[in-house]
Amino acid sequence: MVDIPNTLQRTGVIFVLSAPSGTGKSTLCHSLRQSSDFSFIVSHTTRTPRPGEEDGVDYCFVSREEFESRIAAGAFLEYANVHGNLYGTPKSDVLQHIAAGNDVMLDIDVEGARQIRALEDQEIRSALVDIFIMPPSLEELERRLRKRGTESEEQIATRMQSAGKEIPFWHHYKYTIISESMEEDLLKMRSIIRAERYQTCRLRASNEE
Ligand code: 5GP
């Protein structure tokens, strides 16, 4: 007789999502975090809060000195300078969640994703699933940036320049989604998330040693 495990436990997945600014990544992440069982990881940043943003909720807003002392203490899983400000993911939070079987969704730039991919820690390597959201075209990206109306002409030009530098990194990611409507993008993301959660390598029968 074979033993069929009636309970399977699994380790958590680190979903890393990157996309040029304006692709709709923040809205996508927000919807997924609300609906698909994710643990929240709050990044640290040296940028100043925007109206309506809350410290400890949207980001932990810290001074450059504070950020640098955290870098020196090895507190970040990755960190990067994005549009002139520093952003970093707290390492201990991520490790605790994946060990407990909780998934995290990190919205980070291509440099941060590269740093996580380069880590040698086996636990992190096997937990990592990186996804790139590609704008359908540069024209459409510019149209979406203008439509959201939060950036000046100068900022739009900077974001378009950054997009030109970020897009060539897409082939380093495990998955690439060409952005369509938000509903379509969400469906594709949910398919990836579901499949990754069922990978045998993440599962363990609860009565196993
Ligand atoms: P915003 O300032 O508009 O909230 O974010 C700007 C960019 O910073 C986004 O594209 C986002 O992906 C990136 N970002 C946010 N948090 C982190 C982080 O912890 N690490 C890295 N590398 N990038 C981040």
CSV table of C-alpha atoms and ligand atoms in Angstrom, one decimal:
chain,number,residue,atom,x,y,z
A,1,MET,CA,0.0,0.0,0.0
A,2,VAL,CA,1.2,3.4,-0.8
A,3,ASP,CA,0.9,6.3,1.6
A,4,ILE,CA,-1.0,9.2,0.0
A,5,PRO,CA,-0.2,12.4,1.9
A,6,ASN,CA,-3.4,14.1,3.0
A,7,THR,CA,-1.6,17.3,3.7
A,8,LEU,CA,1.1,19.0,1.7
A,9,GLN,CA,3.0,21.9,3.0
A,10,ARG,CA,5.0,24.1,0.8
A,11,THR,CA,7.6,26.8,0.9
A,12,GLY,CA,6.7,30.3,-0.2
A,13,VAL,CA,7.4,31.8,-3.6
A,14,ILE,CA,9.1,35.1,-4.2
A,15,PHE,CA,7.3,36.7,-7.2
A,16,VAL,CA,9.4,39.5,-8.6
A,17,LEU,CA,7.6,41.8,-11.0
A,18,SER,CA,9.4,44.4,-13.2
A,19,ALA,CA,8.1,46.6,-15.9
A,20,PRO,CA,8.8,50.1,-17.3
A,21,SER,CA,7.0,52.9,-15.4
A,22,GLY,CA,3.5,53.4,-16.9
A,23,THR,CA,2.9,49.8,-17.9
A,24,GLY,CA,0.3,49.4,-15.1
A,25,LYS,CA,2.5,47.3,-12.8
A,26,SER,CA,1.6,49.1,-9.6
A,27,THR,CA,-2.2,48.6,-10.2
A,28,LEU,CA,-1.5,45.0,-11.2
A,29,CYS,CA,0.5,44.3,-8.0
A,30,HIS,CA,-2.1,46.1,-5.9
A,31,SER,CA,-4.9,43.9,-7.3
A,32,LEU,CA,-2.9,40.7,-6.9
A,33,ARG,CA,-1.8,41.4,-3.4
A,34,GLN,CA,-5.5,42.1,-2.4
A,35,SER,CA,-6.9,39.0,-4.0
A,36,SER,CA,-4.3,36.2,-4.3
A,37,ASP,CA,-2.9,35.5,-0.8
A,38,PHE,CA,0.3,37.4,-0.6
A,39,SER,CA,2.2,38.6,2.4
A,40,PHE,CA,3.1,42.3,2.3
A,41,ILE,CA,6.7,43.4,2.1
A,42,VAL,CA,7.2,47.1,2.6
A,43,SER,CA,10.2,48.4,0.8
A,44,HIS,CA,12.5,51.2,2.2
A,45,THR,CA,13.0,54.3,0.1
A,46,THR,CA,14.8,57.6,0.4
A,47,ARG,CA,12.2,59.3,-1.8
A,48,THR,CA,9.8,61.7,-0.1
A,49,PRO,CA,6.2,60.5,0.4
A,50,ARG,CA,3.6,61.5,-2.2
A,51,PRO,CA,0.3,62.9,-0.9
A,52,GLY,CA,-1.8,60.1,0.5
A,53,GLU,CA,1.2,57.8,1.0
A,54,GLU,CA,1.7,56.4,4.5
A,55,ASP,CA,5.0,55.6,6.2
A,56,GLY,CA,5.2,51.8,7.0
A,57,VAL,CA,2.3,51.1,4.6
A,58,ASP,CA,3.3,52.3,1.1
A,59,TYR,CA,7.0,52.4,1.9
A,60,CYS,CA,9.2,52.9,5.0
A,61,PHE,CA,10.5,56.4,4.2
A,62,VAL,CA,14.0,56.8,5.5
A,63,SER,CA,16.9,59.3,5.2
A,64,ARG,CA,19.8,58.5,2.9
A,65,GLU,CA,22.0,58.0,6.0
A,66,GLU,CA,19.6,55.5,7.5
A,67,PHE,CA,19.4,53.7,4.2
A,68,GLU,CA,23.2,53.5,3.9
A,69,SER,CA,23.6,52.1,7.4
A,70,ARG,CA,21.0,49.4,6.5
A,71,ILE,CA,23.1,48.6,3.4
A,72,ALA,CA,26.2,48.3,5.5
A,73,ALA,CA,24.3,46.0,7.9
A,74,GLY,CA,23.3,43.7,5.0
A,75,ALA,CA,19.6,44.3,5.7
A,76,PHE,CA,18.5,44.4,2.1
A,77,LEU,CA,17.9,41.4,-0.2
A,78,GLU,CA,18.5,43.9,-3.0
A,79,TYR,CA,18.6,47.7,-3.4
A,80,ALA,CA,18.9,50.1,-6.3
A,81,ASN,CA,18.8,53.7,-7.3
A,82,VAL,CA,15.6,54.2,-9.3
A,83,HIS,CA,15.0,57.7,-10.9
A,84,GLY,CA,17.5,59.2,-8.4
A,85,ASN,CA,16.2,57.7,-5.1
A,86,LEU,CA,17.3,54.5,-3.3
A,87,TYR,CA,14.8,51.6,-2.9
A,88,GLY,CA,15.5,48.4,-1.0
A,89,THR,CA,13.7,45.2,0.0
A,90,PRO,CA,14.1,44.1,3.6
A,91,LYS,CA,15.8,40.7,3.6
A,92,SER,CA,14.6,39.2,6.9
A,93,ASP,CA,10.9,39.9,6.1
A,94,VAL,CA,11.2,38.0,2.8
A,95,LEU,CA,13.1,35.0,4.4
A,96,GLN,CA,10.7,34.7,7.2
A,97,HIS,CA,7.7,34.6,4.9
A,98,ILE,CA,9.0,32.1,2.5
A,99,ALA,CA,10.1,29.8,5.3
A,100,ALA,CA,6.6,30.0,6.7
A,101,GLY,CA,5.1,29.0,3.3
A,102,ASN,CA,3.8,32.5,2.5
A,103,ASP,CA,4.2,34.0,-1.0
A,104,VAL,CA,5.5,37.6,-1.5
A,105,MET,CA,5.1,39.8,-4.5
A,106,LEU,CA,8.0,42.3,-5.0
A,107,ASP,CA,7.5,45.2,-7.4
A,108,ILE,CA,11.1,46.1,-8.2
A,109,ASP,CA,13.2,47.5,-11.0
A,110,VAL,CA,15.4,45.5,-13.4
A,111,GLU,CA,18.6,46.1,-11.4
A,112,GLY,CA,17.0,44.8,-8.1
A,113,ALA,CA,15.7,41.8,-10.0
A,114,ARG,CA,19.2,41.2,-11.4
A,115,GLN,CA,20.7,41.3,-7.9
A,116,ILE,CA,18.2,38.7,-6.5
A,117,ARG,CA,18.9,36.4,-9.5
A,118,ALA,CA,22.6,36.6,-8.7
A,119,LEU,CA,22.2,35.5,-5.1
A,120,GLU,CA,23.7,32.2,-4.3
A,121,ASP,CA,21.4,31.3,-1.4
A,122,GLN,CA,19.7,28.1,-2.5
A,123,GLU,CA,16.5,28.8,-0.6
A,124,ILE,CA,16.1,32.1,-2.4
A,125,ARG,CA,17.1,30.7,-5.8
A,126,SER,CA,14.4,28.0,-5.7
A,127,ALA,CA,11.8,30.4,-4.4
A,128,LEU,CA,12.4,33.0,-7.1
A,129,VAL,CA,9.9,33.5,-10.0
A,130,ASP,CA,10.6,36.6,-12.0
A,131,ILE,CA,8.1,38.2,-14.4
A,132,PHE,CA,8.5,41.0,-16.9
A,133,ILE,CA,5.6,43.0,-18.1
A,134,MET,CA,6.3,44.4,-21.6
A,135,PRO,CA,4.4,47.4,-22.9
A,136,PRO,CA,2.7,46.6,-26.2
A,137,SER,CA,4.7,49.4,-27.9
A,138,LEU,CA,6.6,52.5,-27.0
A,139,GLU,CA,3.7,54.6,-28.4
A,140,GLU,CA,1.2,52.9,-26.2
A,141,LEU,CA,3.5,53.3,-23.1
A,142,GLU,CA,3.8,57.0,-23.8
A,143,ARG,CA,0.0,57.2,-24.2
A,144,ARG,CA,-0.5,55.4,-20.8
A,145,LEU,CA,2.0,57.7,-19.1
A,146,ARG,CA,0.2,60.8,-20.4
A,147,LYS,CA,-3.2,59.3,-19.6
A,148,ARG,CA,-2.4,58.8,-15.9
A,149,GLY,CA,-1.6,62.6,-15.8
A,150,THR,CA,0.8,62.4,-12.8
A,151,GLU,CA,4.1,63.3,-14.6
A,152,SER,CA,5.3,66.5,-16.2
A,153,GLU,CA,6.5,66.5,-19.8
A,154,GLU,CA,10.1,66.3,-18.5
A,155,GLN,CA,9.3,63.3,-16.3
A,156,ILE,CA,7.5,61.6,-19.2
A,157,ALA,CA,10.7,62.0,-21.3
A,158,THR,CA,12.8,60.6,-18.4
A,159,ARG,CA,10.5,57.6,-17.9
A,160,MET,CA,10.5,56.9,-21.7
A,161,GLN,CA,14.3,57.0,-21.6
A,162,SER,CA,14.4,54.6,-18.6
A,163,ALA,CA,12.0,52.3,-20.5
A,164,GLY,CA,14.5,52.1,-23.4
A,165,LYS,CA,17.1,50.9,-20.9
A,166,GLU,CA,14.9,48.5,-19.0
A,167,ILE,CA,13.1,46.7,-21.9
A,168,PRO,CA,16.3,44.9,-23.2
A,169,PHE,CA,16.5,43.0,-19.9
A,170,TRP,CA,13.2,41.1,-20.5
A,171,HIS,CA,14.9,38.0,-21.7
A,172,HIS,CA,16.6,37.4,-18.3
A,173,TYR,CA,13.1,36.8,-16.7
A,174,LYS,CA,11.4,33.5,-16.4
A,175,TYR,CA,8.1,34.8,-17.7
A,176,THR,CA,7.3,37.8,-20.0
A,177,ILE,CA,3.8,39.1,-20.5
A,178,ILE,CA,2.9,41.6,-23.2
A,179,SER,CA,0.6,44.0,-21.5
A,180,GLU,CA,-3.0,44.2,-22.9
A,181,SER,CA,-5.9,45.3,-20.8
A,182,MET,CA,-5.6,45.1,-17.0
A,183,GLU,CA,-8.1,42.2,-16.9
A,184,GLU,CA,-6.0,40.2,-19.4
A,185,ASP,CA,-2.8,41.0,-17.6
A,186,LEU,CA,-4.4,39.9,-14.3
A,187,LEU,CA,-5.6,36.6,-15.9
A,188,LYS,CA,-2.1,35.8,-17.2
A,189,MET,CA,-0.5,36.7,-13.9
A,190,ARG,CA,-2.9,34.5,-12.0
A,191,SER,CA,-2.1,31.6,-14.3
A,192,ILE,CA,1.6,31.9,-13.6
A,193,ILE,CA,1.0,32.3,-9.9
A,194,ARG,CA,-1.2,29.2,-9.7
A,195,ALA,CA,1.1,27.0,-11.7
A,196,GLU,CA,4.2,28.1,-9.6
A,197,ARG,CA,2.3,27.3,-6.4
A,198,TYR,CA,1.8,23.7,-7.4
A,199,GLN,CA,5.4,22.9,-8.3
A,200,THR,CA,6.4,19.6,-6.7
A,201,CYS,CA,9.8,21.0,-5.6
A,202,ARG,CA,8.0,23.4,-3.2
A,203,LEU,CA,5.9,20.6,-1.6
A,204,ARG,CA,6.5,18.4,1.4
A,205,ALA,CA,4.1,15.9,2.9
A,206,SER,CA,3.5,17.2,6.4
A,207,ASN,CA,4.5,13.8,8.0
A,208,GLU,CA,7.9,13.9,6.2
A,209,GLU,CA,11.0,14.4,8.4
B,1,5GP,P1,7.6,54.7,-7.0
B,1,5GP,O1,8.6,55.7,-6.4
B,1,5GP,O2,6.9,55.3,-8.2
B,1,5GP,O3,6.7,54.1,-6.0
B,1,5GP,O4,8.5,53.5,-7.6
B,1,5GP,C1,9.5,53.7,-8.5
B,1,5GP,C2,10.1,52.4,-9.0
B,1,5GP,O5,10.8,51.9,-7.9
B,1,5GP,C3,9.1,51.4,-9.4
B,1,5GP,O6,9.3,51.0,-10.7
B,1,5GP,C4,9.4,50.2,-8.5
B,1,5GP,O7,9.5,49.0,-9.3
B,1,5GP,C5,10.8,50.5,-7.9
B,1,5GP,N1,10.9,49.9,-6.6
B,1,5GP,C6,9.9,50.0,-5.6
B,1,5GP,N2,10.4,49.4,-4.5
B,1,5GP,C7,11.6,48.8,-4.8
B,1,5GP,C8,12.6,48.0,-4.1
B,1,5GP,O8,12.4,47.7,-2.9
B,1,5GP,N3,13.7,47.7,-4.8
B,1,5GP,C9,13.9,48.1,-6.1
B,1,5GP,N4,15.1,47.7,-6.7
B,1,5GP,N5,13.0,48.8,-6.8
B,1,5GP,C10,11.9,49.2,-6.1
